[in-house]
Amino acid sequence: MRIVGGANRGLKLAEVGEGDAAAHLRPTSDRVREAIFNLLQGGRFGDSVPGARVLDLFAGTGALALEALSRGASEAVLVEQGRVGQRLIRENLRLAKRDGQARLLSLDATRLTANTEPPFTLVFLDPPYGKELGTQALGAALKGGWLAPEAVVVWEEAGPMMPLPGTGLLDRRSYGGTTVTLLRVEG
């Protein structure tokens, strides 16, 4: 697993090891990550990455947030509850030398409370597939004021996801067993 674009292009990231199988992490493949960023930076929806405040829910290894930082996002908050994911995120932030631009919140993404900082403009949502956790997390983020008006949400799941109230569908693409749904927060 590598950063596929930007300042850290080619950087090899720490990955789930053999002893970490019980963590059930499913990092976004390089191919899907590249396709996501081509959508975000391809002009059809504007250029959502440069200067973005990134919220990465169910951050896993942190690859999506790190890819955004590599491509010009200003800062990132990575939300991960699992210990293996937290360890990998810390290691990957160190490898990419992005500690000053990113921070890890050890929280359950489905139970976000009221946000006390500026809202986020780009959100990655990559929950365990098929468990409705993405719906819960996005609902909590919307309710808690975590998302800026016009924020772009990139939601990975096993199948197409429907917009929640307060969001609208931008696009939907399938890559093998992964469906990426792009939403925009209504402003």
PDB file of C-alpha atoms in Angstrom:
ATOM      1  CA  MET A   1       0.000   0.000   0.000  1.00  0.00           C
ATOM      2  CA  ARG A   2       1.487   3.317  -1.141  1.00  0.00           C
ATOM      3  CA  ILE A   3       0.508   6.960  -1.442  1.00  0.00           C
ATOM      4  CA  VAL A   4      -0.428   7.281  -5.115  1.00  0.00           C
ATOM      5  CA  GLY A   5      -0.172  11.050  -5.672  1.00  0.00           C
ATOM      6  CA  GLY A   6       1.109  14.380  -4.413  1.00  0.00           C
ATOM      7  CA  ALA A   7       4.097  15.268  -2.253  1.00  0.00           C
ATOM      8  CA  ASN A   8       4.311  11.820  -0.620  1.00  0.00           C
ATOM      9  CA  ARG A   9       3.752   9.886  -3.858  1.00  0.00           C
ATOM     10  CA  GLY A  10       5.301   6.419  -3.686  1.00  0.00           C
ATOM     11  CA  LEU A  11       5.615   6.377   0.111  1.00  0.00           C
ATOM     12  CA  LYS A  12       5.063   2.826   1.376  1.00  0.00           C
ATOM     13  CA  LEU A  13       2.645   2.785   4.308  1.00  0.00           C
ATOM     14  CA  ALA A  14       2.543   0.414   7.270  1.00  0.00           C
ATOM     15  CA  GLU A  15      -0.082  -2.255   6.678  1.00  0.00           C
ATOM     16  CA  VAL A  16      -2.059  -4.825   8.587  1.00  0.00           C
ATOM     17  CA  GLY A  17       0.266  -7.652   9.603  1.00  0.00           C
ATOM     18  CA  GLU A  18      -0.431 -11.361   9.992  1.00  0.00           C
ATOM     19  CA  GLY A  19      -0.986 -10.949  13.727  1.00  0.00           C
ATOM     20  CA  ASP A  20      -3.521  -8.163  13.119  1.00  0.00           C
ATOM     21  CA  ALA A  21      -6.109 -10.250  11.244  1.00  0.00           C
ATOM     22  CA  ALA A  22      -8.565 -10.063  14.144  1.00  0.00           C
ATOM     23  CA  ALA A  23      -8.725  -6.283  13.704  1.00  0.00           C
ATOM     24  CA  HIS A  24     -10.767  -6.791  10.484  1.00  0.00           C
ATOM     25  CA  LEU A  25      -9.219  -3.774   8.776  1.00  0.00           C
ATOM     26  CA  ARG A  26      -9.847  -3.494   5.044  1.00  0.00           C
ATOM     27  CA  PRO A  27      -7.639  -0.706   3.683  1.00  0.00           C
ATOM     28  CA  THR A  28      -8.771   1.023   0.510  1.00  0.00           C
ATOM     29  CA  SER A  29      -6.710  -0.391  -2.347  1.00  0.00           C
ATOM     30  CA  ASP A  30      -4.276   1.861  -4.199  1.00  0.00           C
ATOM     31  CA  ARG A  31      -6.430   1.498  -7.330  1.00  0.00           C
ATOM     32  CA  VAL A  32      -9.658   2.583  -5.622  1.00  0.00           C
ATOM     33  CA  ARG A  33      -7.881   5.392  -3.764  1.00  0.00           C
ATOM     34  CA  GLU A  34      -6.469   6.702  -7.041  1.00  0.00           C
ATOM     35  CA  ALA A  35      -9.942   6.542  -8.654  1.00  0.00           C
ATOM     36  CA  ILE A  36     -11.465   8.441  -5.709  1.00  0.00           C
ATOM     37  CA  PHE A  37      -8.905  11.225  -5.951  1.00  0.00           C
ATOM     38  CA  ASN A  38      -9.333  11.421  -9.717  1.00  0.00           C
ATOM     39  CA  LEU A  39     -13.034  12.102  -9.073  1.00  0.00           C
ATOM     40  CA  LEU A  40     -12.292  14.652  -6.347  1.00  0.00           C
ATOM     41  CA  GLN A  41      -9.678  16.516  -8.356  1.00  0.00           C
ATOM     42  CA  GLY A  42     -11.029  15.976 -11.862  1.00  0.00           C
ATOM     43  CA  GLY A  43     -13.013  19.196 -12.024  1.00  0.00           C
ATOM     44  CA  ARG A  44     -16.527  17.760 -12.272  1.00  0.00           C
ATOM     45  CA  PHE A  45     -17.211  18.548  -8.610  1.00  0.00           C
ATOM     46  CA  GLY A  46     -14.622  21.289  -8.264  1.00  0.00           C
ATOM     47  CA  ASP A  47     -11.280  20.503  -6.663  1.00  0.00           C
ATOM     48  CA  SER A  48     -12.215  19.277  -3.190  1.00  0.00           C
ATOM     49  CA  VAL A  49      -8.736  18.471  -1.895  1.00  0.00           C
ATOM     50  CA  PRO A  50      -6.375  21.497  -1.802  1.00  0.00           C
ATOM     51  CA  GLY A  51      -6.849  23.357   1.473  1.00  0.00           C
ATOM     52  CA  ALA A  52      -9.489  20.898   2.704  1.00  0.00           C
ATOM     53  CA  ARG A  53     -10.117  20.131   6.350  1.00  0.00           C
ATOM     54  CA  VAL A  54     -10.415  16.330   6.204  1.00  0.00           C
ATOM     55  CA  LEU A  55     -12.426  14.095   8.522  1.00  0.00           C
ATOM     56  CA  ASP A  56     -11.608  10.404   8.091  1.00  0.00           C
ATOM     57  CA  LEU A  57     -14.205   8.234   9.849  1.00  0.00           C
ATOM     58  CA  PHE A  58     -13.275   4.568  10.419  1.00  0.00           C
ATOM     59  CA  ALA A  59      -9.762   5.662   9.419  1.00  0.00           C
ATOM     60  CA  GLY A  60      -8.176   2.181   9.612  1.00  0.00           C
ATOM     61  CA  THR A  61      -4.596   2.719   8.397  1.00  0.00           C
ATOM     62  CA  GLY A  62      -5.132   6.419   7.660  1.00  0.00           C
ATOM     63  CA  ALA A  63      -4.365   5.973   3.948  1.00  0.00           C
ATOM     64  CA  LEU A  64      -7.254   8.136   2.704  1.00  0.00           C
ATOM     65  CA  ALA A  65      -6.449  11.092   4.969  1.00  0.00           C
ATOM     66  CA  LEU A  66      -2.738  10.765   4.200  1.00  0.00           C
ATOM     67  CA  GLU A  67      -3.465  10.709   0.480  1.00  0.00           C
ATOM     68  CA  ALA A  68      -5.487  13.927   0.882  1.00  0.00           C
ATOM     69  CA  LEU A  69      -2.676  15.583   2.863  1.00  0.00           C
ATOM     70  CA  SER A  70      -0.158  14.494   0.233  1.00  0.00           C
ATOM     71  CA  ARG A  71      -2.341  16.180  -2.411  1.00  0.00           C
ATOM     72  CA  GLY A  72      -2.691  19.497  -0.576  1.00  0.00           C
ATOM     73  CA  ALA A  73      -5.319  19.176   2.153  1.00  0.00           C
ATOM     74  CA  SER A  74      -4.493  21.539   5.015  1.00  0.00           C
ATOM     75  CA  GLU A  75      -5.245  19.238   7.943  1.00  0.00           C
ATOM     76  CA  ALA A  76      -6.918  15.969   8.892  1.00  0.00           C
ATOM     77  CA  VAL A  77      -8.642  14.401  11.855  1.00  0.00           C
ATOM     78  CA  LEU A  78      -8.681  10.605  11.803  1.00  0.00           C
ATOM     79  CA  VAL A  79     -11.319   8.816  13.863  1.00  0.00           C
ATOM     80  CA  GLU A  80     -10.466   5.214  14.735  1.00  0.00           C
ATOM     81  CA  GLN A  81     -11.594   3.155  17.711  1.00  0.00           C
ATOM     82  CA  GLY A  82      -9.532  -0.001  17.173  1.00  0.00           C
ATOM     83  CA  ARG A  83      -6.092  -0.362  18.732  1.00  0.00           C
ATOM     84  CA  VAL A  84      -4.483  -1.939  15.651  1.00  0.00           C
ATOM     85  CA  GLY A  85      -5.816   0.862  13.445  1.00  0.00           C
ATOM     86  CA  GLN A  86      -4.607   3.486  15.909  1.00  0.00           C
ATOM     87  CA  ARG A  87      -1.128   1.961  15.920  1.00  0.00           C
ATOM     88  CA  LEU A  88      -1.017   1.873  12.118  1.00  0.00           C
ATOM     89  CA  ILE A  89      -2.262   5.471  11.860  1.00  0.00           C
ATOM     90  CA  ARG A  90       0.411   6.704  14.271  1.00  0.00           C
ATOM     91  CA  GLU A  91       3.099   4.841  12.315  1.00  0.00           C
ATOM     92  CA  ASN A  92       1.832   6.115   8.958  1.00  0.00           C
ATOM     93  CA  LEU A  93       1.635   9.720  10.185  1.00  0.00           C
ATOM     94  CA  ARG A  94       5.251   9.369  11.304  1.00  0.00           C
ATOM     95  CA  LEU A  95       6.352   7.808   7.992  1.00  0.00           C
ATOM     96  CA  ALA A  96       4.664  10.586   5.999  1.00  0.00           C
ATOM     97  CA  LYS A  97       5.946  13.270   8.400  1.00  0.00           C
ATOM     98  CA  ARG A  98       2.398  14.585   8.803  1.00  0.00           C
ATOM     99  CA  ASP A  99       2.119  14.610  12.620  1.00  0.00           C
ATOM    100  CA  GLY A 100       1.750  18.409  12.621  1.00  0.00           C
ATOM    101  CA  GLN A 101      -1.113  18.327  10.116  1.00  0.00           C
ATOM    102  CA  ALA A 102      -3.128  15.436  11.470  1.00  0.00           C
ATOM    103  CA  ARG A 103      -4.422  14.074  14.714  1.00  0.00           C
ATOM    104  CA  LEU A 104      -6.022  10.863  15.793  1.00  0.00           C
ATOM    105  CA  LEU A 105      -9.248  10.732  17.799  1.00  0.00           C
ATOM    106  CA  SER A 106      -9.836   7.459  19.619  1.00  0.00           C
ATOM    107  CA  LEU A 107     -13.617   7.489  19.259  1.00  0.00           C
ATOM    108  CA  ASP A 108     -16.494   5.408  17.989  1.00  0.00           C
ATOM    109  CA  ALA A 109     -17.377   7.155  14.706  1.00  0.00           C
ATOM    110  CA  THR A 110     -21.060   6.296  15.203  1.00  0.00           C
ATOM    111  CA  ARG A 111     -21.183   8.214  18.491  1.00  0.00           C
ATOM    112  CA  LEU A 112     -19.717  11.587  17.595  1.00  0.00           C
ATOM    113  CA  THR A 113     -20.909  14.335  19.913  1.00  0.00           C
ATOM    114  CA  ALA A 114     -21.103  18.079  19.239  1.00  0.00           C
ATOM    115  CA  ASN A 115     -18.132  19.402  17.294  1.00  0.00           C
ATOM    116  CA  THR A 116     -16.252  22.284  18.934  1.00  0.00           C
ATOM    117  CA  GLU A 117     -13.940  23.222  16.058  1.00  0.00           C
ATOM    118  CA  PRO A 118     -14.425  24.490  12.490  1.00  0.00           C
ATOM    119  CA  PRO A 119     -16.415  22.003  10.381  1.00  0.00           C
ATOM    120  CA  PHE A 120     -14.782  19.708   7.848  1.00  0.00           C
ATOM    121  CA  THR A 121     -14.986  20.166   4.074  1.00  0.00           C
ATOM    122  CA  LEU A 122     -13.970  16.665   2.917  1.00  0.00           C
ATOM    123  CA  VAL A 123     -15.103  13.490   4.654  1.00  0.00           C
ATOM    124  CA  PHE A 124     -14.014   9.915   4.096  1.00  0.00           C
ATOM    125  CA  LEU A 125     -16.389   7.269   5.381  1.00  0.00           C
ATOM    126  CA  ASP A 126     -15.116   3.687   5.082  1.00  0.00           C
ATOM    127  CA  PRO A 127     -16.983   1.583   7.670  1.00  0.00           C
ATOM    128  CA  PRO A 128     -17.035  -2.191   7.962  1.00  0.00           C
ATOM    129  CA  TYR A 129     -19.260  -3.259   5.075  1.00  0.00           C
ATOM    130  CA  GLY A 130     -22.901  -4.235   5.487  1.00  0.00           C
ATOM    131  CA  LYS A 131     -23.422  -3.196   9.105  1.00  0.00           C
ATOM    132  CA  GLU A 132     -25.187   0.195   8.682  1.00  0.00           C
ATOM    133  CA  LEU A 133     -22.313   1.827  10.593  1.00  0.00           C
ATOM    134  CA  GLY A 134     -21.745   4.357   7.816  1.00  0.00           C
ATOM    135  CA  THR A 135     -25.321   5.577   8.069  1.00  0.00           C
ATOM    136  CA  GLN A 136     -24.962   5.950  11.842  1.00  0.00           C
ATOM    137  CA  ALA A 137     -21.607   7.743  11.613  1.00  0.00           C
ATOM    138  CA  LEU A 138     -22.711  10.148   8.885  1.00  0.00           C
ATOM    139  CA  GLY A 139     -25.904  10.880  10.828  1.00  0.00           C
ATOM    140  CA  ALA A 140     -23.888  11.618  13.980  1.00  0.00           C
ATOM    141  CA  ALA A 141     -21.458  13.849  12.055  1.00  0.00           C
ATOM    142  CA  LEU A 142     -24.323  15.812  10.494  1.00  0.00           C
ATOM    143  CA  LYS A 143     -26.175  16.158  13.801  1.00  0.00           C
ATOM    144  CA  GLY A 144     -23.004  17.161  15.686  1.00  0.00           C
ATOM    145  CA  GLY A 145     -22.022  19.942  13.281  1.00  0.00           C
ATOM    146  CA  TRP A 146     -18.872  18.210  12.023  1.00  0.00           C
ATOM    147  CA  LEU A 147     -19.580  18.869   8.333  1.00  0.00           C
ATOM    148  CA  ALA A 148     -19.412  22.225   6.560  1.00  0.00           C
ATOM    149  CA  PRO A 149     -22.132  23.258   4.118  1.00  0.00           C
ATOM    150  CA  GLU A 150     -21.128  21.980   0.654  1.00  0.00           C
ATOM    151  CA  ALA A 151     -18.702  19.435   2.178  1.00  0.00           C
ATOM    152  CA  VAL A 152     -18.007  16.404  -0.015  1.00  0.00           C
ATOM    153  CA  VAL A 153     -18.513  12.968   1.549  1.00  0.00           C
ATOM    154  CA  VAL A 154     -16.774   9.937   0.032  1.00  0.00           C
ATOM    155  CA  TRP A 155     -18.541   6.800   1.284  1.00  0.00           C
ATOM    156  CA  GLU A 156     -17.158   3.321   0.578  1.00  0.00           C
ATOM    157  CA  GLU A 157     -19.420   0.311   1.017  1.00  0.00           C
ATOM    158  CA  ALA A 158     -20.147  -3.065  -0.542  1.00  0.00           C
ATOM    159  CA  GLY A 159     -23.082  -1.553  -2.449  1.00  0.00           C
ATOM    160  CA  PRO A 160     -24.611   1.806  -3.342  1.00  0.00           C
ATOM    161  CA  MET A 161     -25.581   4.010  -0.423  1.00  0.00           C
ATOM    162  CA  MET A 162     -28.520   6.403  -0.387  1.00  0.00           C
ATOM    163  CA  PRO A 163     -28.099  10.047   0.626  1.00  0.00           C
ATOM    164  CA  LEU A 164     -29.159  10.894   4.166  1.00  0.00           C
ATOM    165  CA  PRO A 165     -31.383  13.906   4.821  1.00  0.00           C
ATOM    166  CA  GLY A 166     -29.182  16.973   4.500  1.00  0.00           C
ATOM    167  CA  THR A 167     -27.053  15.439   1.730  1.00  0.00           C
ATOM    168  CA  GLY A 168     -27.405  15.037  -2.011  1.00  0.00           C
ATOM    169  CA  LEU A 169     -25.967  12.471  -4.403  1.00  0.00           C
ATOM    170  CA  LEU A 170     -23.071  13.652  -6.596  1.00  0.00           C
ATOM    171  CA  ASP A 171     -21.895  10.382  -8.136  1.00  0.00           C
ATOM    172  CA  ARG A 172     -21.590   6.659  -7.602  1.00  0.00           C
ATOM    173  CA  ARG A 173     -18.928   4.290  -8.960  1.00  0.00           C
ATOM    174  CA  SER A 174     -18.217   0.579  -8.485  1.00  0.00           C
ATOM    175  CA  TYR A 175     -14.751  -0.947  -8.320  1.00  0.00           C
ATOM    176  CA  GLY A 176     -14.974  -4.708  -7.894  1.00  0.00           C
ATOM    177  CA  GLY A 177     -16.565  -5.358  -4.490  1.00  0.00           C
ATOM    178  CA  THR A 178     -16.429  -1.678  -3.482  1.00  0.00           C
ATOM    179  CA  THR A 179     -18.986   0.990  -4.311  1.00  0.00           C
ATOM    180  CA  VAL A 180     -17.960   4.620  -3.806  1.00  0.00           C
ATOM    181  CA  THR A 181     -20.844   7.027  -3.252  1.00  0.00           C
ATOM    182  CA  LEU A 182     -20.063  10.761  -3.376  1.00  0.00           C
ATOM    183  CA  LEU A 183     -22.425  13.055  -1.515  1.00  0.00           C
ATOM    184  CA  ARG A 184     -22.531  16.798  -0.957  1.00  0.00           C
ATOM    185  CA  VAL A 185     -23.771  18.283   2.302  1.00  0.00           C
ATOM    186  CA  GLU A 186     -26.611  20.664   1.593  1.00  0.00           C
ATOM    187  CA  GLY A 187     -25.820  24.238   2.515  1.00  0.00           C
TER     188      GLY A 187
END
